[in-house]
Structure formats: C-alpha cells, structure tokens
PDB file of C-alpha atoms (C1' of nucleotides) in Angstrom:
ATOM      1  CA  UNK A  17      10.823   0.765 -20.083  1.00  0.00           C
ATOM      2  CA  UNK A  18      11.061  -1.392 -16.791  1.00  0.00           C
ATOM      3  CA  UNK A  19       8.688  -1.279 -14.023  1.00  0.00           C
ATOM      4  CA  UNK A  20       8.662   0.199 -10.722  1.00  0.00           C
ATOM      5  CA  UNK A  21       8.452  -1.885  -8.145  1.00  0.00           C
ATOM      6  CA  UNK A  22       7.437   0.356  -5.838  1.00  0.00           C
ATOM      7  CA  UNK A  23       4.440   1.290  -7.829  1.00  0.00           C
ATOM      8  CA  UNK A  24       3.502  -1.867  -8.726  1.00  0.00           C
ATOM      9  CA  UNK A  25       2.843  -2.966  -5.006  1.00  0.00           C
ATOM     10  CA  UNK A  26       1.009   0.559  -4.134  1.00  0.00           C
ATOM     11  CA  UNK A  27      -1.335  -0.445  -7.420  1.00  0.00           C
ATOM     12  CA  UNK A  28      -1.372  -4.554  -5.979  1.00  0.00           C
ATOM     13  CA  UNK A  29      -2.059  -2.946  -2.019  1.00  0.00           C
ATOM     14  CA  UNK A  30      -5.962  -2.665  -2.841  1.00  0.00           C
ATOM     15  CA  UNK A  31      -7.750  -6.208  -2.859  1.00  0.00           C
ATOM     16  CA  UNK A  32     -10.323  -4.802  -5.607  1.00  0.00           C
ATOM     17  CA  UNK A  33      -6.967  -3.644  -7.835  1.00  0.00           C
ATOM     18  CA  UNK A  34      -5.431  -7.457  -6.552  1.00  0.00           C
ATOM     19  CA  UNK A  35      -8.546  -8.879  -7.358  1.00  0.00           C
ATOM     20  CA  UNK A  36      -9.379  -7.198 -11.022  1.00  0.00           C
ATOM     21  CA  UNK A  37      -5.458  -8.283 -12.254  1.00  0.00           C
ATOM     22  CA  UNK A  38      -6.068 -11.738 -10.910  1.00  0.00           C
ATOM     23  CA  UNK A  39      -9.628 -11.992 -12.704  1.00  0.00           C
ATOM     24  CA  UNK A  40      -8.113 -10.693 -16.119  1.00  0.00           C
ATOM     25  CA  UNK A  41      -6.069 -14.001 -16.218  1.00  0.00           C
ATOM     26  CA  UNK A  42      -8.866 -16.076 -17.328  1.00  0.00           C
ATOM     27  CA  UNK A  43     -11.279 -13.585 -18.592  1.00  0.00           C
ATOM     28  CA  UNK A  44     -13.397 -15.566 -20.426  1.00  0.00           C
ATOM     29  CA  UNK A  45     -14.601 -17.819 -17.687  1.00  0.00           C
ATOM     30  CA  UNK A  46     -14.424 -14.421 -15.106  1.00  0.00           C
ATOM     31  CA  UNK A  47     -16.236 -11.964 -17.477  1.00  0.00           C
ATOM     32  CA  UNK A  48     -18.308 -14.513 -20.092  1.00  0.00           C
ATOM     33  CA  UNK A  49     -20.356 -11.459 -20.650  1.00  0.00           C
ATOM     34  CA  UNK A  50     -17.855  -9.874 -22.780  1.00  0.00           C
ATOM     35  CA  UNK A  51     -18.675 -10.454 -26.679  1.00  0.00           C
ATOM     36  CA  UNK A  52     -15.341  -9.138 -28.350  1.00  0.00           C
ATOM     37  CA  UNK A  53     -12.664 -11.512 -27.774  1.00  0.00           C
ATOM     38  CA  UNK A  54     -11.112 -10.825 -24.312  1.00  0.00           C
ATOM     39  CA  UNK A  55      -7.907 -12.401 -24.788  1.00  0.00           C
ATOM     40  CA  UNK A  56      -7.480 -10.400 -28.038  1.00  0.00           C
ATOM     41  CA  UNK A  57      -8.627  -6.458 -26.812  1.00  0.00           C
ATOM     42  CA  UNK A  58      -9.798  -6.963 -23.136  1.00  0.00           C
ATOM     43  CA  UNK A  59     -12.501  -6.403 -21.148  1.00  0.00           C
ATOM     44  CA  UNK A  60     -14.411  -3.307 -20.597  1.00  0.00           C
ATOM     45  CA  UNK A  61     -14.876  -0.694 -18.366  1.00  0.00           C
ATOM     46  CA  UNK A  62     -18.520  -1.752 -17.240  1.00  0.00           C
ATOM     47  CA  UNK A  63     -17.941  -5.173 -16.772  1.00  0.00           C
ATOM     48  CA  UNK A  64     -15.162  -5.345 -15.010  1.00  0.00           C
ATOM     49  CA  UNK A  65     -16.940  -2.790 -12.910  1.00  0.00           C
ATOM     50  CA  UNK A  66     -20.379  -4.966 -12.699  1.00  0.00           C
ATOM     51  CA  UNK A  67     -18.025  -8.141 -11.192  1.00  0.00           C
ATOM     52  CA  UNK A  68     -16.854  -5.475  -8.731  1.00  0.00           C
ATOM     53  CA  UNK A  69     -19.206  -3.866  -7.209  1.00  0.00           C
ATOM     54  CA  UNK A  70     -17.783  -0.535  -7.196  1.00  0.00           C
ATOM     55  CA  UNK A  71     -18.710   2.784  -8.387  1.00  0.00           C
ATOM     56  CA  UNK A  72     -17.872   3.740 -12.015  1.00  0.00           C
ATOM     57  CA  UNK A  73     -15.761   6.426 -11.108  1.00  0.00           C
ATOM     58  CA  UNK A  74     -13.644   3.767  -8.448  1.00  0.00           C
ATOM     59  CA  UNK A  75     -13.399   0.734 -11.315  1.00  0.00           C
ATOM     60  CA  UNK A  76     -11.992   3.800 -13.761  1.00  0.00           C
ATOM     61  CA  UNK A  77      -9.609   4.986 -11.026  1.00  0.00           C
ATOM     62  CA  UNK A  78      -8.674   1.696  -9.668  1.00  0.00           C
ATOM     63  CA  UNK A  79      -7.861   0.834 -13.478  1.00  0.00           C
ATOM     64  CA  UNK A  80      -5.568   3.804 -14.321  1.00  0.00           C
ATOM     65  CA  UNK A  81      -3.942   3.147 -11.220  1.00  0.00           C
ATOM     66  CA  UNK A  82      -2.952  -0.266 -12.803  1.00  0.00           C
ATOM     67  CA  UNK A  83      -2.118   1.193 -16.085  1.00  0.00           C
ATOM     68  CA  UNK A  84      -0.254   3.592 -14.105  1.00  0.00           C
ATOM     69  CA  UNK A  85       1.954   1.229 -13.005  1.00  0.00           C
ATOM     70  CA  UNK A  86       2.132  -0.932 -16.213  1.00  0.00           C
ATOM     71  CA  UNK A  87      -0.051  -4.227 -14.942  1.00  0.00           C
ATOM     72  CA  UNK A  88      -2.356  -3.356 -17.731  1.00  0.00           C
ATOM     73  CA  UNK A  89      -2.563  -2.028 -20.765  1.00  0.00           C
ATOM     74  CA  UNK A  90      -5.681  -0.084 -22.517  1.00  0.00           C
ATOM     75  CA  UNK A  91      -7.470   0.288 -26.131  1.00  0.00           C
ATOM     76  CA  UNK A  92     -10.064   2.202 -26.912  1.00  0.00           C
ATOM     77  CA  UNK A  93     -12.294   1.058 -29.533  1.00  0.00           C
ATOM     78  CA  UNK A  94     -15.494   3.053 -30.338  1.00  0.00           C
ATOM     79  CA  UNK A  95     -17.172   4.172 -26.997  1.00  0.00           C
ATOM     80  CA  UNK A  96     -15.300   1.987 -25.318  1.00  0.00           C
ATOM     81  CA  UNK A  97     -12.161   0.853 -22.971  1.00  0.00           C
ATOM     82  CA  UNK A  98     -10.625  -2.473 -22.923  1.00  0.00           C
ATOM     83  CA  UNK A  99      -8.352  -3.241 -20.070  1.00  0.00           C
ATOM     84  CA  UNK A 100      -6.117  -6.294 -20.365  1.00  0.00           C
ATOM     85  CA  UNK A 101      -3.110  -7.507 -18.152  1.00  0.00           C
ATOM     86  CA  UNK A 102       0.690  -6.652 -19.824  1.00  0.00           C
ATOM     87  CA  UNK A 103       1.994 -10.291 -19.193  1.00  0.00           C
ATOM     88  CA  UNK A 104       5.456  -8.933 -19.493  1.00  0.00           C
ATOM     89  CA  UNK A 105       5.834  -6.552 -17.406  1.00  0.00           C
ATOM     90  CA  UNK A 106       3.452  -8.701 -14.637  1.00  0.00           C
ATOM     91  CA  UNK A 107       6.332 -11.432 -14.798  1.00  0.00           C
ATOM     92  CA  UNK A 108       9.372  -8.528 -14.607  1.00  0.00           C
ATOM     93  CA  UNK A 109       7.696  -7.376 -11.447  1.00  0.00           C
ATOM     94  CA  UNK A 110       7.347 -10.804 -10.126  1.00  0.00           C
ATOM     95  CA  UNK A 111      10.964 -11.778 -11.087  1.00  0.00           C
ATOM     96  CA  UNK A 112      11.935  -8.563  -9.628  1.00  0.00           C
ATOM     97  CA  UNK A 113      10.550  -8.786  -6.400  1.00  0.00           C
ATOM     98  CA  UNK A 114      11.638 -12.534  -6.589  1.00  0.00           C
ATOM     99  CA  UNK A 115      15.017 -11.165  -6.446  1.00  0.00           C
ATOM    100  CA  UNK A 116      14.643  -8.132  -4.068  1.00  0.00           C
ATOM    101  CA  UNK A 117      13.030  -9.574  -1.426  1.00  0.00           C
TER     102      UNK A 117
ATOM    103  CA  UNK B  30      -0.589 -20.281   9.824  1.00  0.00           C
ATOM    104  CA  UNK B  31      -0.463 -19.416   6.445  1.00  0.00           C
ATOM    105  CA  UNK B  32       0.354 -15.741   5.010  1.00  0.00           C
ATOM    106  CA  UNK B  33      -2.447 -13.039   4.091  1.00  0.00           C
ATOM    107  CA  UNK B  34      -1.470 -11.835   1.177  1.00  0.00           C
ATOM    108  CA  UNK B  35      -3.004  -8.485   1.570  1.00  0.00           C
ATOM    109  CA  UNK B  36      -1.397  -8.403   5.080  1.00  0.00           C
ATOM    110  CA  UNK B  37       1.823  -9.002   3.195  1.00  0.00           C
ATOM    111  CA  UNK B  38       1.694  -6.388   0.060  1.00  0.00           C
ATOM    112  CA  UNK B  39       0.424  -3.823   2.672  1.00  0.00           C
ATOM    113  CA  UNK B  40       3.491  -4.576   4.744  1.00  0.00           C
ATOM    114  CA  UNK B  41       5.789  -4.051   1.434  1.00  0.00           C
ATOM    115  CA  UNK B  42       4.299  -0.832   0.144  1.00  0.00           C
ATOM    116  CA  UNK B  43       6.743   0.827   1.520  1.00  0.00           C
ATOM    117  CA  UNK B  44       9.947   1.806   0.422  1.00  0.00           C
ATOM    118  CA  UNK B  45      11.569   2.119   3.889  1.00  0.00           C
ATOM    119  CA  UNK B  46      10.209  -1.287   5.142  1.00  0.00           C
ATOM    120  CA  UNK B  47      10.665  -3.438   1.645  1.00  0.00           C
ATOM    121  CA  UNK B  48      14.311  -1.620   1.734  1.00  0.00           C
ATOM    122  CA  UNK B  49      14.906  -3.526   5.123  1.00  0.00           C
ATOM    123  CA  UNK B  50      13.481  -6.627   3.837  1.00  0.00           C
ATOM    124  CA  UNK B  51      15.813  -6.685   1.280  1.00  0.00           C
ATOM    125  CA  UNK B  52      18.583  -5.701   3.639  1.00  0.00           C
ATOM    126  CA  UNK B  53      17.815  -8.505   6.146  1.00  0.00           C
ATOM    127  CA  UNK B  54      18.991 -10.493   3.430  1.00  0.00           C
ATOM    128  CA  UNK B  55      22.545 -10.671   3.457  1.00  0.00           C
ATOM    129  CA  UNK B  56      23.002  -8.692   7.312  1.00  0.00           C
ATOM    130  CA  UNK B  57      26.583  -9.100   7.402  1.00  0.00           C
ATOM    131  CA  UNK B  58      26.891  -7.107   4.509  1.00  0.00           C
ATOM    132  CA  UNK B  59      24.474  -5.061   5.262  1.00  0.00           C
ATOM    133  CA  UNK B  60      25.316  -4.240   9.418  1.00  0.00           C
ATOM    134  CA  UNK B  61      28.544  -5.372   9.207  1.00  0.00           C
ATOM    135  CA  UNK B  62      28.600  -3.790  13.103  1.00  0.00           C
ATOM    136  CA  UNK B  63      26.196  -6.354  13.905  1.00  0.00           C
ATOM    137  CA  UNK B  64      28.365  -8.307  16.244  1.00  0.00           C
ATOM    138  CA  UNK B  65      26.567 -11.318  17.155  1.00  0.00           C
ATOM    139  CA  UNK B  66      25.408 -13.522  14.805  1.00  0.00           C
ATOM    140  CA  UNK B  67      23.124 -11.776  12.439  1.00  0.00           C
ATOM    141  CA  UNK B  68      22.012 -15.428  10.285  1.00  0.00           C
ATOM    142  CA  UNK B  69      21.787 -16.814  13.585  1.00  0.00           C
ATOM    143  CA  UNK B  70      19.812 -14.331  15.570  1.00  0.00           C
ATOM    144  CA  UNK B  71      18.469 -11.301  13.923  1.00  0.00           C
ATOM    145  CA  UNK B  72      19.813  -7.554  13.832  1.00  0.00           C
ATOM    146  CA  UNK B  73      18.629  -5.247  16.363  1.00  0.00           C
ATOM    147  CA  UNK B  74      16.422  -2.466  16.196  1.00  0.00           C
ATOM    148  CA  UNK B  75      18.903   0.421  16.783  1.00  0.00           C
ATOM    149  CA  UNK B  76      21.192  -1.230  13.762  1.00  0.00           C
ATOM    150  CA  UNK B  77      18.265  -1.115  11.763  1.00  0.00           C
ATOM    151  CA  UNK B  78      17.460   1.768  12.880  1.00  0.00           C
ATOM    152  CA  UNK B  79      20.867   4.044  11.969  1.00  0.00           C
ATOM    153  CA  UNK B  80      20.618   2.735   8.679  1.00  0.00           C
ATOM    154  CA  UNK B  81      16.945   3.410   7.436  1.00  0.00           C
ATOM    155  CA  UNK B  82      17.621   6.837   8.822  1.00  0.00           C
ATOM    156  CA  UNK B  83      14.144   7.145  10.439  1.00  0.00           C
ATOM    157  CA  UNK B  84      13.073   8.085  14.038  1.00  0.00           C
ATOM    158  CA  UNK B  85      13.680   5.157  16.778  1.00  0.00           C
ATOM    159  CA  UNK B  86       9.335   4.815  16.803  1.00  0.00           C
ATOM    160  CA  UNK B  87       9.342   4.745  13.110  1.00  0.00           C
ATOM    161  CA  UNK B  88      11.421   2.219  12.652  1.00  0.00           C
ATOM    162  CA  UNK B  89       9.384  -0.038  15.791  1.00  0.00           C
ATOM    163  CA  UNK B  90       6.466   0.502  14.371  1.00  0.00           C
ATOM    164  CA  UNK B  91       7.874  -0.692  10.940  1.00  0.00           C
ATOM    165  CA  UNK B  92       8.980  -4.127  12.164  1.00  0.00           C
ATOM    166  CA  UNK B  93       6.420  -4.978  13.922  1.00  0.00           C
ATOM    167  CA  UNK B  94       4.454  -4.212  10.822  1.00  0.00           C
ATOM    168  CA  UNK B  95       6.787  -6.706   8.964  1.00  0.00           C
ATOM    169  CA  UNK B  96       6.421  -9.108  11.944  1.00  0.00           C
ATOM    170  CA  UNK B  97       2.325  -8.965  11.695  1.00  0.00           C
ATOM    171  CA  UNK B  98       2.757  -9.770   8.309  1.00  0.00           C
ATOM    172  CA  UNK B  99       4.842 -13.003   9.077  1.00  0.00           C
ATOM    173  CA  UNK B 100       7.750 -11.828   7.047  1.00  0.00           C
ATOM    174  CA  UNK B 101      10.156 -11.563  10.166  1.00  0.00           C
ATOM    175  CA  UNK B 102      10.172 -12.870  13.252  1.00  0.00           C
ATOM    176  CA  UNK B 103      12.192 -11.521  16.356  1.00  0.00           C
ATOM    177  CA  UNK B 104      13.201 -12.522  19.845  1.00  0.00           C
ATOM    178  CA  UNK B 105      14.745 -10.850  22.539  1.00  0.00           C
ATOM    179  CA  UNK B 106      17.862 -11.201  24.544  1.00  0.00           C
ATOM    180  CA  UNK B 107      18.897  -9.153  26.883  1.00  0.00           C
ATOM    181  CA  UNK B 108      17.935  -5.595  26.351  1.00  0.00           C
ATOM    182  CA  UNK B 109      18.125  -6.281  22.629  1.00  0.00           C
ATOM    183  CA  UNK B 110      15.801  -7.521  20.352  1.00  0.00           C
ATOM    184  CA  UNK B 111      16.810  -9.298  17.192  1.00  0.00           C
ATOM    185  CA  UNK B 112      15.047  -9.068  14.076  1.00  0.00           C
ATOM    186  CA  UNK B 113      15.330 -12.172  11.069  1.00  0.00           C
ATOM    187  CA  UNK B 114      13.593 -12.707   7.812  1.00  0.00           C
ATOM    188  CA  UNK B 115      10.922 -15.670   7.959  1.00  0.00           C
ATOM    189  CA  UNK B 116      12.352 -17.497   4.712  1.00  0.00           C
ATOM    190  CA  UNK B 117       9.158 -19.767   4.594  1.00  0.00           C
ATOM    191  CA  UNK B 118       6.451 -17.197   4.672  1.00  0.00           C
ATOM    192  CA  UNK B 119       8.568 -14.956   2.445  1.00  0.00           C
ATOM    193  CA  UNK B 120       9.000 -18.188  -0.144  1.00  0.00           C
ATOM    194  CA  UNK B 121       5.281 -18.339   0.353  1.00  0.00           C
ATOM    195  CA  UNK B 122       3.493 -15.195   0.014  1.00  0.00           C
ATOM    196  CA  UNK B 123       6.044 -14.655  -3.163  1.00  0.00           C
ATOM    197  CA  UNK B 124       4.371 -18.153  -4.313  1.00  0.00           C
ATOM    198  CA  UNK B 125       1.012 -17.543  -3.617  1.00  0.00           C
ATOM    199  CA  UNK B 126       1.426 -14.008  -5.300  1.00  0.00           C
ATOM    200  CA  UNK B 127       2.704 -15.861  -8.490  1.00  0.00           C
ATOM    201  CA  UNK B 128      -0.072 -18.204  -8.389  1.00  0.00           C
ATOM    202  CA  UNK B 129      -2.935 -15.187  -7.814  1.00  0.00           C
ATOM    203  CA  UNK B 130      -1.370 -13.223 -10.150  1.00  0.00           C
TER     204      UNK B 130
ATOM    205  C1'  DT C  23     -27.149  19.684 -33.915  1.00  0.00           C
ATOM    206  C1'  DT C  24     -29.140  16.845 -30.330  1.00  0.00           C
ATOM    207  C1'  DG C  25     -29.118  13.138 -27.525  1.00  0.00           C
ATOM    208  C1'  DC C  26     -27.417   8.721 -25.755  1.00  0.00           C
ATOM    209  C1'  DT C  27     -23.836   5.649 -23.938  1.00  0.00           C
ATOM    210  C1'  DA C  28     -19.216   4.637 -22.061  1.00  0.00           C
ATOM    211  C1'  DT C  29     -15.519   6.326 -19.703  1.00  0.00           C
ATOM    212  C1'  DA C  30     -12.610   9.890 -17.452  1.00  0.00           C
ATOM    213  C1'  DT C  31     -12.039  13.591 -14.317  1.00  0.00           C
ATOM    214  C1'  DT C  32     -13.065  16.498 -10.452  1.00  0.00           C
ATOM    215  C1'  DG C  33     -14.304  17.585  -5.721  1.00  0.00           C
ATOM    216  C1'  DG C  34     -15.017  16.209  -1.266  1.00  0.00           C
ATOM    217  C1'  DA C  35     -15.695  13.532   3.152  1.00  0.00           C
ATOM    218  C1'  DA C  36     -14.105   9.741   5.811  1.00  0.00           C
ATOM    219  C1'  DT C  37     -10.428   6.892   6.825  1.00  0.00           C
ATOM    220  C1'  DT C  38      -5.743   5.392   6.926  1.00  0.00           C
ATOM    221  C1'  DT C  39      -0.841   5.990   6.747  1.00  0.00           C
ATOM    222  C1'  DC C  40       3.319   8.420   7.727  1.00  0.00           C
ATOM    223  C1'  DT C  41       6.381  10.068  10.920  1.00  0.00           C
ATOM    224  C1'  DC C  42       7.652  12.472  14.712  1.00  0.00           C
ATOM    225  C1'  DG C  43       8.445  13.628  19.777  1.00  0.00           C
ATOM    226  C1'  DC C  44       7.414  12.101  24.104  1.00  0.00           C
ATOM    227  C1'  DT C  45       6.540   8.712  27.523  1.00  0.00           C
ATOM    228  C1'  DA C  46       6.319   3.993  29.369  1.00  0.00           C
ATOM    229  C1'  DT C  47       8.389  -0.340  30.131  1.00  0.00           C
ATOM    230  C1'  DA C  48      11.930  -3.814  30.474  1.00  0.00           C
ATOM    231  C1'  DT C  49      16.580  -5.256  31.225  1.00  0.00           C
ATOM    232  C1'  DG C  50      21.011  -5.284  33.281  1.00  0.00           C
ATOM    233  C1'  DG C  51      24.674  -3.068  35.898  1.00  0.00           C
ATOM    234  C1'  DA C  52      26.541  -0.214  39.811  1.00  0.00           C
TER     235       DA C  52
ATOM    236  C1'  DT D   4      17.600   0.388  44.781  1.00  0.00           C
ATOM    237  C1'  DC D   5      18.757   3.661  41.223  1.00  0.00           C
ATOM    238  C1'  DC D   6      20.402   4.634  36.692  1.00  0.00           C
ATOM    239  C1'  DA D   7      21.385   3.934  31.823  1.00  0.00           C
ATOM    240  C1'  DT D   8      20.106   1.740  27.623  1.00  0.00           C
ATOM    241  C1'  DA D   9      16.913  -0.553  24.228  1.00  0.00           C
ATOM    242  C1'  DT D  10      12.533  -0.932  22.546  1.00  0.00           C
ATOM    243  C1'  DA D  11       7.496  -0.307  22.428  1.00  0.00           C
ATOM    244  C1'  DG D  12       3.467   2.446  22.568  1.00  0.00           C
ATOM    245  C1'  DC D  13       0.807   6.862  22.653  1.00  0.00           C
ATOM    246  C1'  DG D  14      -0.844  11.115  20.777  1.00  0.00           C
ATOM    247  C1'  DA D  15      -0.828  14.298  16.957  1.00  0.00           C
ATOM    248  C1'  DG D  16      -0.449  16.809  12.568  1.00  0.00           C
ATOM    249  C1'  DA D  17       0.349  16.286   7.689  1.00  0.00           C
ATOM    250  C1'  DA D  18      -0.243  13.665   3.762  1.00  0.00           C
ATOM    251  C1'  DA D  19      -2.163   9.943   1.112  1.00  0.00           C
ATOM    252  C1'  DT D  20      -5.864   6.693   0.079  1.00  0.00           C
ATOM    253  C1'  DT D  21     -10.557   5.222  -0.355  1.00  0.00           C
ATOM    254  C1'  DC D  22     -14.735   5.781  -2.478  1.00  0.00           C
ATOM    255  C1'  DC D  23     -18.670   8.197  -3.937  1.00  0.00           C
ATOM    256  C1'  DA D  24     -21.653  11.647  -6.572  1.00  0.00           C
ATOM    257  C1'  DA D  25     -21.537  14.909  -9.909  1.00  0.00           C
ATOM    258  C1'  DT D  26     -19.701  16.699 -13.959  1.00  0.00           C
ATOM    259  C1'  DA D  27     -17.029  16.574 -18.239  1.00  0.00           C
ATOM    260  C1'  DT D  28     -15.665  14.419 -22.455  1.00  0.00           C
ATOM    261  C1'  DA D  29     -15.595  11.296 -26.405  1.00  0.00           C
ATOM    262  C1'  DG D  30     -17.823   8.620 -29.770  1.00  0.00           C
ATOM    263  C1'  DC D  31     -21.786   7.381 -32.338  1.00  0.00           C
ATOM    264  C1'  DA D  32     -26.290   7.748 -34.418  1.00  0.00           C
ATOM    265  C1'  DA D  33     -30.366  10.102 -35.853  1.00  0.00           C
TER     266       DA D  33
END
DNA sequence: TTGCTATATTGGAATTTCTCGCTATATGGA
DNA sequence: TCCATATAGCGAGAAATTCCAATATAGCAA
C-alpha cells in the first residue's frame, strides 16, 4: 500500500502534473469557482482543466497519471470527477525521497 | 544560483541516475575500490560506471545530466574525473519540493 | 428513448528520452 | 612523439512522452 517512488517522480516530471498537485493544496483560493466544498470531495475535471489551459483529454490524462501514482485520489459524484491530493501518501513520497536521496 | 526544480525531477526520473544519487551517498560503501578519497573528491566515471551496468556513454551522459541539474558537481585530476553529491542544492531542491508540494 | 453534459479512452503526429557503438579529445607515460 | 587510458560527444534506432482531436461512455433529465 506504499508508493513508488519511481512513479511518483515520472507523474511530478511534467510542470502542468507539478503544477495541478501544488494548486490542489489551497484549492479554495486556486479554484474559487468550485461550489461543492473542495477540501471535502475535490475539484473537478473542468476546472482544474480551465486553470490549465490544456485540452480535456490532457487535464484527464495528466490526472490519472497522478492517481496512477497515488498523489491523488478520485470520486465520482453524479456527472462528475473530483480530484483531490492523498496527503498521506504525498508526505511518504517526500519522506521517502528525503531518505533516498 | 538556485535549483530548477523541473531541471531537478527531470534529472531523477530515472531509476539508473536517482540509483547513483543515492549511491554517491555513502561511496565507500558503495565503491569500496574507490581508492582516493571518495568524501573528499568524488568517484570516477568508470567506478560508476561498472556498477550501474550501463554503456561507458550512458553513464557520461547521465552525470552530466545530474551535474546540469546542480545535484553533483565534478572536477578532474589527472585523466580522471571525480564525481560528488552537491549537499546544498540536494538539501534545497528536496526543500523547495516540500514547500511546492 | 433521446439528448445533453462531464469525463474517459483511443489514435496519431511531433518531440523527447533511452541507450548503444563509434569517434574525438585530453592526459600522462614510455 | 607515440601509445594507452579515461571521458565526452556524435549519430542513430527504439521506445516513451506530449498533446490534440475525435470518439466512447456514464449519468441525468425530459
């Protein structure tokens, strides 16, 4: 249940992917346009793909690449997909690169 | 003269060159045929080399990827040149990482 | 069912990375 | 000077990544 470390830095190698995990620590002043509570579900798809500037098909990529390697987790909730950061497993990978490197 | 983060996580998504990162960490126990002074000095490229278990290029082109990054630095003496970690930019991208992150 | 919206998946072109073998260069010794 | 050794740099082919447009799918509402 641990994380990769290796696939955590190929998901952090991308400065949109760095970017998006660094903007979903303070979503509320990074995406005010969210309604539901973004600390409780997450942000969506669109949003996150509005701040961006990328296609829709890159943002959804980009974002399963970060599930992918455990940064974030996902809920869906009626037509759509919230994305929020897995603080855990974000300060496992730090620690563990902490100690690695 | 500080570190690009990017620059960095590029650099380390890679298991061969974040291997030797890690390795250049304790080098005596690590090359133990090292013979001078690996704290002091660096190891050299062939050391490096025989233990990654890549091609003589490969393993160039990897350091100076790590050394464009600002995570070693080397010097030359001799015929030989001497690869070392770069404790401060290490201790710095790992902060700056933490604090972006 | 039909249609609309949000997201995921697929396919593809351009670019980058990986990794090698080969060659070039630099150093030191005979 | 000539040779041997250590390292760097130059193609090159295979694989991976980037990013898009187009298509598919899921959920909801009428």
């Amino acid at each position: 249940m641990s994380i990769d470390i290796n696939d955590a830095l190929k998901a952090l190698d991308n400065p949109a992917r760095l970017a998006i995990l660094a903007k979903l620590k303070d979503p509320r002043k990074n995406y005010p346009e969210q309604e539901v509570d973004p600390e409780q579900v997450g942000v969506c798809v669109s949003i996150i793909q509005e701040r961006a500037g990328l296609s829709q098909s890159t943002i959804s990529l980009y974002l399963t690449a970060l599930q992918r390697a455990k940064l974030v987790t996902s809920q869906r909730i009626g037509p759509w997909t919230y994305y929020k950061r897995d603080e855990a497993n974000i300060a496992a990978f730090l620690k563990q690169l902490q100690d690695l490197i």
